[in-house]
Coordinates of C-alpha atoms in Angstrom, one line a residue:
M246 CA 0.0 0.0 0.0
T247 CA 1.3 3.5 -0.8
F248 CA 0.9 6.7 1.2
D249 CA -0.9 8.0 -1.9
A250 CA -3.8 5.6 -1.2
C251 CA -4.3 7.1 2.2
E252 CA -4.7 10.5 0.6
K253 CA -7.9 9.4 -1.1
F254 CA -10.2 9.8 1.9
V255 CA -12.7 12.7 1.7
G256 CA -14.6 13.6 4.9
P257 CA -15.9 13.6 7.5
M258 CA -19.2 14.1 5.7
P259 CA -22.2 14.7 7.9
V260 CA -24.3 11.5 8.1
H261 CA -27.5 13.2 7.0
T262 CA -25.7 14.6 3.9
F263 CA -24.3 11.1 3.1
L264 CA -27.8 9.6 3.3
A265 CA -29.4 12.4 1.3
E266 CA -26.7 12.3 -1.5
F267 CA -26.2 8.6 -2.0
L268 CA -29.2 6.6 -0.7
P269 CA -32.7 7.6 -1.9
K270 CA -35.4 7.3 0.7
A271 CA -37.3 4.0 0.7
R272 CA -40.9 4.2 -0.4
E273 CA -42.0 2.1 2.5
S274 CA -42.0 3.2 6.1
R275 CA -39.3 1.8 8.3
P276 CA -40.3 -0.8 11.0
T277 CA -41.0 1.0 14.3
N278 CA -39.9 -1.9 16.5
Q279 CA -36.7 -1.1 18.4
I280 CA -33.7 -3.2 17.9
L281 CA -31.9 -4.0 21.1
F282 CA -28.1 -4.2 20.9
T283 CA -26.7 -5.9 23.9
H284 CA -23.3 -5.5 25.4
S285 CA -22.0 -8.6 23.6
T286 CA -23.2 -7.1 20.3
V287 CA -20.9 -4.1 20.9
S288 CA -18.1 -6.3 22.0
K289 CA -17.4 -7.7 18.6
N290 CA -20.0 -10.5 18.7
E291 CA -21.0 -10.6 15.0
N292 CA -23.6 -13.3 15.6
E293 CA -25.5 -11.2 18.1
F294 CA -25.4 -8.2 15.7
I295 CA -26.8 -10.3 12.8
K296 CA -29.5 -11.8 15.0
A297 CA -30.6 -8.4 16.1
I298 CA -30.9 -7.1 12.5
E299 CA -32.7 -10.2 11.3
T300 CA -35.2 -10.2 14.2
S301 CA -36.1 -6.6 13.4
G302 CA -37.3 -7.3 9.9
L303 CA -35.2 -4.3 8.9
C304 CA -33.6 -5.9 5.8
P305 CA -35.9 -8.5 4.2
K306 CA -34.0 -8.4 0.9
L307 CA -30.6 -8.8 2.5
K308 CA -28.8 -11.8 4.1
F309 CA -26.1 -11.1 6.8
V310 CA -23.4 -13.7 7.1
N311 CA -20.6 -14.0 9.8
T312 CA -17.4 -14.3 7.8
T313 CA -14.9 -13.5 10.5
S314 CA -13.2 -16.9 10.0
S315 CA -14.3 -17.7 6.4
P316 CA -11.8 -16.1 4.0
D317 CA -12.6 -16.5 0.3
G318 CA -10.4 -18.9 -1.7
E319 CA -9.1 -16.3 -4.2
Y320 CA -8.2 -13.1 -2.2
R321 CA -7.9 -14.7 1.3
L322 CA -9.7 -11.8 2.9
K323 CA -12.4 -11.9 5.5
P324 CA -14.5 -8.9 6.6
D325 CA -16.4 -9.6 9.8
I326 CA -19.8 -9.5 8.2
S327 CA -20.7 -10.0 4.5
I328 CA -24.1 -9.0 3.2
Y329 CA -25.7 -10.6 0.2
S330 CA -28.9 -9.9 -1.7
N331 CA -31.6 -12.3 -0.7
L332 CA -33.6 -12.0 -4.0
P333 CA -34.1 -14.9 -6.4
N334 CA -32.4 -13.1 -9.3
H335 CA -29.2 -12.9 -7.3
S336 CA -28.1 -16.5 -7.5
Y337 CA -25.4 -17.0 -4.9
W338 CA -27.5 -17.3 -1.7
H339 CA -30.2 -19.3 -3.4
E340 CA -27.7 -21.8 -4.9
H341 CA -26.3 -22.4 -1.4
S342 CA -28.8 -23.0 1.3
A343 CA -28.2 -21.3 4.7
G344 CA -27.4 -24.7 6.3
S345 CA -24.7 -25.7 3.9
K346 CA -21.0 -25.3 4.6
K347 CA -20.5 -23.4 1.4
A348 CA -23.0 -20.7 2.3
K349 CA -20.8 -19.7 5.2
L350 CA -17.8 -19.0 2.9
L351 CA -17.1 -15.5 1.7
N352 CA -17.8 -15.0 -2.0
W353 CA -16.6 -11.6 -3.2
R354 CA -18.4 -12.0 -6.5
A355 CA -21.7 -11.9 -4.7
V356 CA -21.2 -9.5 -1.8
D357 CA -23.4 -6.4 -1.9
L358 CA -22.0 -4.8 1.2
W359 CA -19.5 -5.6 4.0
V360 CA -19.2 -4.6 7.6
E361 CA -15.9 -4.5 9.6
N362 CA -16.0 -4.5 13.4
K363 CA -13.0 -2.8 15.1
G364 CA -12.2 -1.8 18.7
K365 CA -13.2 1.5 20.2
D366 CA -9.7 2.9 19.9
E367 CA -9.0 1.8 16.4
D368 CA -10.6 4.7 14.5
I369 CA -8.1 5.6 11.7
F370 CA -9.0 9.2 11.2
L371 CA -7.7 12.5 12.7
S372 CA -10.4 14.6 14.4
L373 CA -11.8 17.6 12.6
E374 CA -10.1 19.9 15.1
E375 CA -6.7 18.2 14.4
M376 CA -7.1 18.5 10.7
R377 CA -8.0 22.2 10.8
K378 CA -4.8 23.1 12.7
D379 CA -2.7 22.5 9.5
E380 CA -5.4 22.7 6.9
N381 CA -3.4 24.3 4.1
N382 CA -0.8 21.5 4.1
L383 CA -3.0 18.6 5.0
E384 CA -3.2 15.8 2.4
S385 CA -4.1 12.7 4.4
H386 CA -6.9 12.4 6.9
V387 CA -5.5 9.2 8.3
Q388 CA -3.6 9.2 11.6
W389 CA 0.1 9.0 11.3
T390 CA 0.5 5.7 13.2
Q391 CA 1.4 2.2 12.2
A392 CA -1.9 0.9 13.6
A393 CA -3.9 3.4 11.6
Y394 CA -2.1 2.6 8.4
K395 CA -2.6 -1.2 9.0
T396 CA -6.3 -0.7 9.4
C397 CA -6.4 1.7 6.4
G398 CA -4.7 -1.0 4.3
Q399 CA -7.1 -3.6 5.5
L400 CA -10.2 -1.6 4.5
I401 CA -8.7 -0.7 1.1
A402 CA -7.9 -4.4 0.5
Y403 CA -11.5 -5.3 1.1
A404 CA -12.9 -2.7 -1.2
S405 CA -10.3 -3.6 -3.8
A406 CA -11.3 -7.2 -3.7
L407 CA -15.0 -6.4 -4.2
H408 CA -14.2 -4.1 -7.2
R409 CA -11.9 -6.6 -8.8
A410 CA -14.4 -9.5 -8.4
Q411 CA -17.5 -7.6 -9.6
F412 CA -18.4 -5.1 -12.3
R413 CA -18.8 -2.0 -10.1
V414 CA -19.2 1.7 -10.4
F415 CA -19.0 2.3 -6.6
S416 CA -19.7 0.4 -3.4
F417 CA -20.7 1.0 0.2
S418 CA -19.3 -0.4 3.5
V419 CA -19.8 0.1 7.2
V420 CA -17.0 0.2 9.8
L421 CA -17.8 0.0 13.5
F422 CA -15.3 1.2 16.1
G423 CA -16.7 -0.1 19.4
D424 CA -20.0 1.7 20.0
T425 CA -19.4 4.2 17.2
G426 CA -19.2 3.8 13.5
R427 CA -18.7 5.4 10.0
L428 CA -20.3 4.9 6.6
F429 CA -18.1 4.6 3.5
R430 CA -18.6 5.1 -0.2
W431 CA -15.8 3.8 -2.5
D432 CA -15.2 4.7 -6.2
R433 CA -12.2 5.0 -8.5
S434 CA -11.5 8.5 -7.4
G435 CA -11.4 7.9 -3.7
V436 CA -13.4 7.3 -0.6
I437 CA -16.1 9.4 1.2
Y438 CA -16.4 8.7 4.9
T439 CA -18.8 10.1 7.4
E440 CA -18.5 11.6 10.8
L441 CA -18.7 9.2 13.7
F442 CA -22.1 8.2 14.9
K443 CA -23.2 6.3 18.0
W444 CA -24.7 3.2 16.4
A445 CA -25.3 1.3 19.7
A446 CA -26.8 4.0 21.9
E447 CA -28.5 5.9 19.1
P448 CA -29.0 3.4 16.3
D449 CA -31.3 5.4 14.1
T450 CA -28.5 6.3 11.6
L451 CA -27.5 2.7 11.1
F452 CA -31.1 1.5 10.9
E453 CA -31.9 4.2 8.3
F454 CA -28.8 3.3 6.2
F455 CA -29.6 -0.5 6.1
W456 CA -33.3 0.3 5.5
R457 CA -32.6 2.5 2.5
F458 CA -29.9 0.1 1.2
N459 CA -32.4 -2.8 1.4
F460 CA -34.6 -1.0 -1.2
L461 CA -31.9 0.4 -3.5
S462 CA -31.9 -0.6 -7.2
D463 CA -28.8 -2.3 -8.6
V464 CA -27.7 1.1 -10.2
D465 CA -28.0 2.8 -6.8
R466 CA -26.1 0.0 -5.1
G467 CA -23.2 0.7 -7.5
F468 CA -23.5 -2.2 -9.9
D469 CA -22.5 -1.7 -13.6
T470 CA -25.8 -2.8 -15.2
T471 CA -24.2 -2.7 -18.7
V472 CA -22.7 -6.1 -17.9
T473 CA -25.1 -9.0 -18.0
S474 CA -25.2 -12.8 -18.3
V475 CA -25.1 -14.5 -21.7
P476 CA -28.1 -16.3 -23.3
D477 CA -27.4 -20.0 -24.2
D478 CA -27.5 -19.5 -28.0
E479 CA -25.0 -16.6 -27.9
A480 CA -22.8 -18.3 -25.5
E481 CA -22.5 -21.4 -27.7
A482 CA -21.4 -19.3 -30.7
A483 CA -19.0 -17.2 -28.6
I484 CA -17.3 -20.2 -27.0
C485 CA -16.6 -21.8 -30.4
K486 CA -14.8 -18.6 -31.5
L487 CA -13.1 -17.8 -28.3
K488 CA -11.5 -21.3 -28.1
T489 CA -9.5 -20.4 -31.2
Y490 CA -7.6 -17.8 -29.3
E491 CA -4.4 -19.1 -27.6
G492 CA -5.0 -19.4 -23.8
L493 CA -8.8 -19.6 -24.0
E494 CA -9.1 -23.2 -25.2
K495 CA -10.9 -24.2 -21.9
V496 CA -13.4 -21.3 -21.7
R497 CA -16.8 -22.3 -20.3
K498 CA -20.2 -20.6 -20.3
A499 CA -19.9 -19.9 -16.6
D500 CA -16.9 -17.7 -17.4
L501 CA -18.8 -15.5 -19.8
H502 CA -20.3 -12.0 -19.5
K503 CA -21.9 -9.7 -22.0
L504 CA -20.5 -6.1 -22.1
L505 CA -22.2 -3.2 -23.9
V506 CA -19.9 -0.7 -25.6
R507 CA -21.3 2.7 -26.7
D508 CA -20.2 4.4 -29.9
D509 CA -20.0 8.1 -29.0
H510 CA -19.6 9.1 -32.7
A511 CA -22.8 7.3 -33.7
I512 CA -25.9 9.6 -34.1
D513 CA -28.0 7.7 -31.7
G514 CA -25.2 6.5 -29.3
E515 CA -25.3 3.0 -30.6
L516 CA -24.7 0.1 -28.2
R517 CA -23.0 -3.1 -29.4
S518 CA -22.7 -6.3 -27.5
F519 CA -19.4 -8.2 -26.8
I520 CA -19.1 -11.5 -25.0
T521 CA -16.0 -12.1 -23.0
P522 CA -14.5 -14.4 -20.3
G523 CA -12.3 -12.9 -17.6
A524 CA -9.8 -10.2 -18.3
V525 CA -6.5 -11.2 -19.9
W526 CA -4.9 -8.2 -18.3
Y527 CA -5.9 -5.9 -15.4
T528 CA -4.5 -3.5 -12.8
E529 CA -4.6 -4.2 -9.1
S530 CA -5.2 -0.7 -7.8
L531 CA -8.7 0.3 -6.6
F532 CA -8.0 4.0 -7.4
G533 CA -7.2 5.6 -10.8
R534 CA -7.7 4.3 -14.3
S535 CA -8.2 0.6 -13.2
T536 CA -7.7 -0.9 -16.6
F537 CA -9.1 -4.3 -17.6
G538 CA -8.4 -5.8 -21.0
Y539 CA -10.6 -8.5 -22.6
I540 CA -10.5 -10.8 -25.6
A541 CA -14.1 -10.6 -26.8
Y542 CA -16.5 -12.0 -29.3
E543 CA -18.6 -9.4 -31.1
V544 CA -22.2 -10.6 -31.4
A545 CA -23.0 -8.6 -34.5
S546 CA -19.9 -9.5 -36.6
A547 CA -18.9 -12.9 -35.0
N548 CA -15.3 -11.6 -34.9
L549 CA -12.8 -11.6 -32.0
V550 CA -11.7 -8.2 -30.9
Y551 CA -9.9 -6.6 -27.9
V552 CA -12.1 -4.6 -25.5
K553 CA -10.3 -2.1 -23.2
D554 CA -12.3 -1.1 -20.1
F555 CA -10.9 1.7 -17.9
W556 CA -11.7 5.0 -16.1
R557 CA -10.4 7.9 -18.1
T558 CA -9.2 11.1 -16.4
N559 CA -11.9 13.7 -16.9
L560 CA -9.7 16.9 -16.9
P561 CA -9.1 19.6 -19.5
G562 CA -6.4 18.7 -22.1
I563 CA -6.8 15.0 -21.8
Q564 CA -8.5 13.5 -24.9
K565 CA -10.6 10.3 -25.0
E566 CA -8.5 7.5 -26.2
G567 CA -10.9 6.7 -29.0
D568 CA -10.6 10.3 -30.3
V569 CA -6.8 10.0 -30.3
Y570 CA -7.0 6.8 -32.4
R571 CA -9.3 8.5 -34.9
E572 CA -6.9 11.4 -35.3
L573 CA -3.9 9.1 -35.6
H574 CA -5.6 7.0 -38.3
A575 CA -6.6 10.2 -40.1
A576 CA -3.0 11.3 -40.0
Q577 CA -2.0 7.8 -41.3
V578 CA 0.3 7.1 -38.4
A579 CA 1.9 3.6 -38.8
H580 CA 2.0 0.7 -36.3
I581 CA -1.1 1.4 -34.3
A582 CA -4.0 -0.9 -33.7
K583 CA -7.1 -0.7 -35.9
F584 CA -9.8 1.2 -34.0
G585 CA -13.3 -0.1 -34.0
M586 CA -15.5 2.0 -31.6
G587 CA -15.4 3.6 -28.2
G588 CA -17.3 5.8 -25.8
D589 CA -18.3 6.5 -22.2
V590 CA -20.2 3.8 -20.4
P591 CA -23.8 4.8 -19.8
L592 CA -25.2 4.8 -16.3
S593 CA -27.8 2.3 -17.5
P594 CA -28.3 0.4 -20.8
K595 CA -31.5 2.5 -21.2
D596 CA -29.5 5.7 -20.9
S597 CA -27.4 5.7 -24.1
N598 CA -29.2 8.2 -26.2
V599 CA -27.0 11.2 -27.1
T600 CA -29.4 13.9 -25.9
L601 CA -30.2 12.1 -22.6
F602 CA -26.9 10.4 -22.0
T603 CA -25.5 10.2 -18.4
P604 CA -22.1 8.4 -18.1
Q605 CA -20.8 6.4 -15.2
R606 CA -18.6 8.8 -13.3
T607 CA -16.8 9.2 -10.0
R608 CA -18.3 11.5 -7.4
T609 CA -15.8 11.6 -4.6
Q610 CA -14.0 14.7 -6.1
D611 CA -17.3 16.7 -6.0
Y612 CA -17.1 17.0 -2.2
L613 CA -13.7 18.6 -1.7
Q614 CA -13.6 21.8 0.2
G615 CA -14.0 24.7 -2.1
S616 CA -15.7 22.7 -4.8
E617 CA -19.2 23.6 -5.9
G618 CA -21.3 23.6 -2.8
G619 CA -18.6 24.5 -0.3
H620 CA -18.2 21.3 1.8
N621 CA -16.3 23.0 4.6
W622 CA -16.4 19.7 6.5
C623 CA -13.6 18.4 4.3
P624 CA -10.4 20.2 5.3
G625 CA -7.0 19.9 3.5
R626 CA -6.2 18.7 0.0
P627 CA -7.1 15.0 -0.5
A628 CA -5.5 13.7 -3.8
V629 CA -8.6 12.8 -5.8
N630 CA -9.4 13.4 -9.5
P631 CA -12.5 13.0 -11.6
F632 CA -12.8 9.9 -13.7
V633 CA -15.4 8.7 -16.3
H634 CA -15.9 5.0 -17.2
Y635 CA -14.9 4.3 -20.8
R636 CA -14.7 1.3 -23.2
L637 CA -13.1 1.0 -26.6
V638 CA -12.8 -1.8 -29.1
L639 CA -9.6 -2.5 -31.1
E640 CA -10.0 -4.8 -34.1
T641 CA -6.3 -5.8 -34.1
L642 CA -5.3 -8.7 -31.9
G643 CA -1.6 -9.1 -31.2
R644 CA 0.7 -11.1 -29.1
P645 CA 2.6 -9.8 -26.0
L646 CA 6.2 -8.6 -26.7
N647 CA 7.7 -11.4 -24.6
T648 CA 6.5 -14.0 -27.2
F649 CA 9.0 -12.8 -29.8
R650 CA 10.5 -15.6 -31.9
S651 CA 14.0 -14.2 -32.5
T652 CA 16.2 -11.4 -31.4
R653 CA 15.8 -9.9 -34.9
Q654 CA 12.0 -9.8 -34.5
L655 CA 12.3 -8.3 -31.0
C656 CA 14.5 -5.4 -32.3
E657 CA 12.2 -4.8 -35.3
V658 CA 9.0 -4.8 -33.1
I659 CA 10.6 -2.3 -30.7
R660 CA 11.7 -0.2 -33.7
D661 CA 8.2 -0.1 -35.0
A662 CA 6.7 0.9 -31.6
I663 CA 9.3 3.7 -31.2
Y664 CA 8.6 5.0 -34.7
S665 CA 4.8 5.2 -34.1
P666 CA 4.8 7.9 -31.3
L667 CA 7.4 9.9 -33.3
C668 CA 5.0 9.9 -36.2
G669 CA 2.3 11.0 -33.8
V670 CA 4.3 13.9 -32.6
R671 CA 5.4 15.0 -36.0
E672 CA 2.0 14.7 -37.8
D673 CA -0.7 15.1 -35.2
W674 CA 1.1 16.6 -32.3
N675 CA 0.3 13.8 -29.9
V676 CA 2.9 12.3 -27.6
H677 CA 2.3 8.8 -26.2
R678 CA 4.0 9.3 -22.8
D679 CA 3.8 5.6 -21.8
V680 CA 5.9 3.6 -24.2
S681 CA 6.7 0.4 -22.4
A682 CA 7.0 -3.4 -23.0
G683 CA 3.4 -3.9 -21.8
N684 CA 2.1 -1.5 -24.4
I685 CA 3.9 -3.1 -27.4
L686 CA 2.3 -6.0 -29.2
I687 CA 3.4 -8.2 -32.1
G688 CA 0.9 -8.1 -34.9
E689 CA -0.1 -11.1 -37.1
D690 CA 2.3 -9.9 -39.7
G691 CA 5.2 -9.8 -37.2
C692 CA 5.3 -6.0 -37.0
G693 CA 5.2 -4.0 -33.8
I694 CA 2.0 -2.2 -32.6
L695 CA 1.9 0.5 -30.0
I696 CA -1.3 0.5 -27.9
D697 CA -2.7 2.3 -24.9
W698 CA -2.8 6.0 -26.0
D699 CA -5.0 7.0 -23.0
L700 CA -2.2 9.0 -21.4
S701 CA -1.2 10.7 -24.6
K702 CA -1.2 14.4 -24.8
R703 CA -1.0 17.1 -27.3
V704 CA 2.4 18.8 -27.5
T705 CA 2.3 22.5 -26.5
K706 CA 4.9 24.6 -28.4
G707 CA 7.0 26.4 -25.9
G708 CA 5.4 24.6 -23.0
R709 CA 7.2 24.2 -19.7
R710 CA 8.2 20.8 -18.3
R711 CA 6.4 19.8 -15.1
D712 CA 8.2 18.3 -12.2
N713 CA 8.0 14.5 -11.8
I714 CA 5.9 13.1 -8.9
H715 CA 7.2 10.0 -7.2
A716 CA 5.1 7.5 -5.2
R717 CA 6.0 7.0 -1.6
Y718 CA 5.6 3.6 0.0
V719 CA 5.1 2.5 3.5
R720 CA 5.3 -1.1 4.8
V721 CA 2.3 -2.4 6.7
T722 CA 1.7 -5.8 8.2
D723 CA -0.6 -8.2 6.4
P724 CA -4.1 -6.5 6.3
R725 CA -6.0 -9.8 5.8
Y726 CA -6.5 -10.6 9.5

């Protein structure tokens, strides 16, 4: 974990603001019966906590599971309580009955929400008074202690696992510190956290959060609804084609998802369907561009293509990668991949029309102090930037650079890749800025192809060079336990 990750926390947001901004009120009235939290509930007894919630009838659409000693098989992480949807169309809980052994195991692919239960003295954040003492220089809201950074790393690890295992725009979590607690909202920009509230003595805040969450739609819970399951007939055709690609010979229907890609240059914001197994390449980080690369089957053409899914930086001077490809092709720049289509990902599949279009975007950056609306409850300068979810399709499939067949081919491929950005600078005034082995492919004809132009930038004549910024690292103990 880097120090930079601990600079992504924005808060402490007032609880009533958090609920109003992110969780629409439920149409139904909340149950009036009072939940009684006993001393053992506050003293890290997850079973008592779950029993109290279930007895109340507060969350009929959710299933709370004690996973304190049930790490998942892939990430080996175990939040204290994992919460699953209890609806028939969410298959995990209905495939594994409550009495089965498997049902008690954590499954990050199905978790809607997680709760971590810490001790009273384990809150990781500085007080608002402490932060305001050095507000002009403050970057991190996390206490400068090894224990705080360990807990911070643990929480980030949980959120990272959920966002890697699922197709997510954002997610929520609850962290309890003894008899107090905080609510969290995670996206690719950063984390919004609330002020402390007394969940045991004055449980109304926690009740209202769970009650509203219980009735949220998939979009409001943070799911990317442009990704769906694959019908049997389409899956059969996709599998036959995908098995022809090296490394995907054993692909199964259970591995498949259907992604929608929007063409932002089409008059009506056309959406096309692509079927893909898991990503062939992805980044580990929760924050930032979070790139996933897929070998995909295009339903309309029955061809294999490469789909790149990432969060583009939404700042002045940074072009959409699809627009860069269009300009490079127009300038006849050599040794670049053939561009198919690309565009921002719609908030909902029904929301792709150009005139009504709303993209999936981060919101953490909107709540910095001094941004529109004031937000004086967030002192300092957390390092968060705006991002928009973006997908593009490349019709050129290449092999990784490390699969070269001779020293001569290696040299020729690197030569081609270096030549490509030089052409871009000379003819179209775009510099790649990220030429590396991972961004160089070997084409079917054996020539080099330079990909990943998302960090490219137009050259400014007479512009001044900016200072480099280096990441700072801190060692923490294993955050899994």
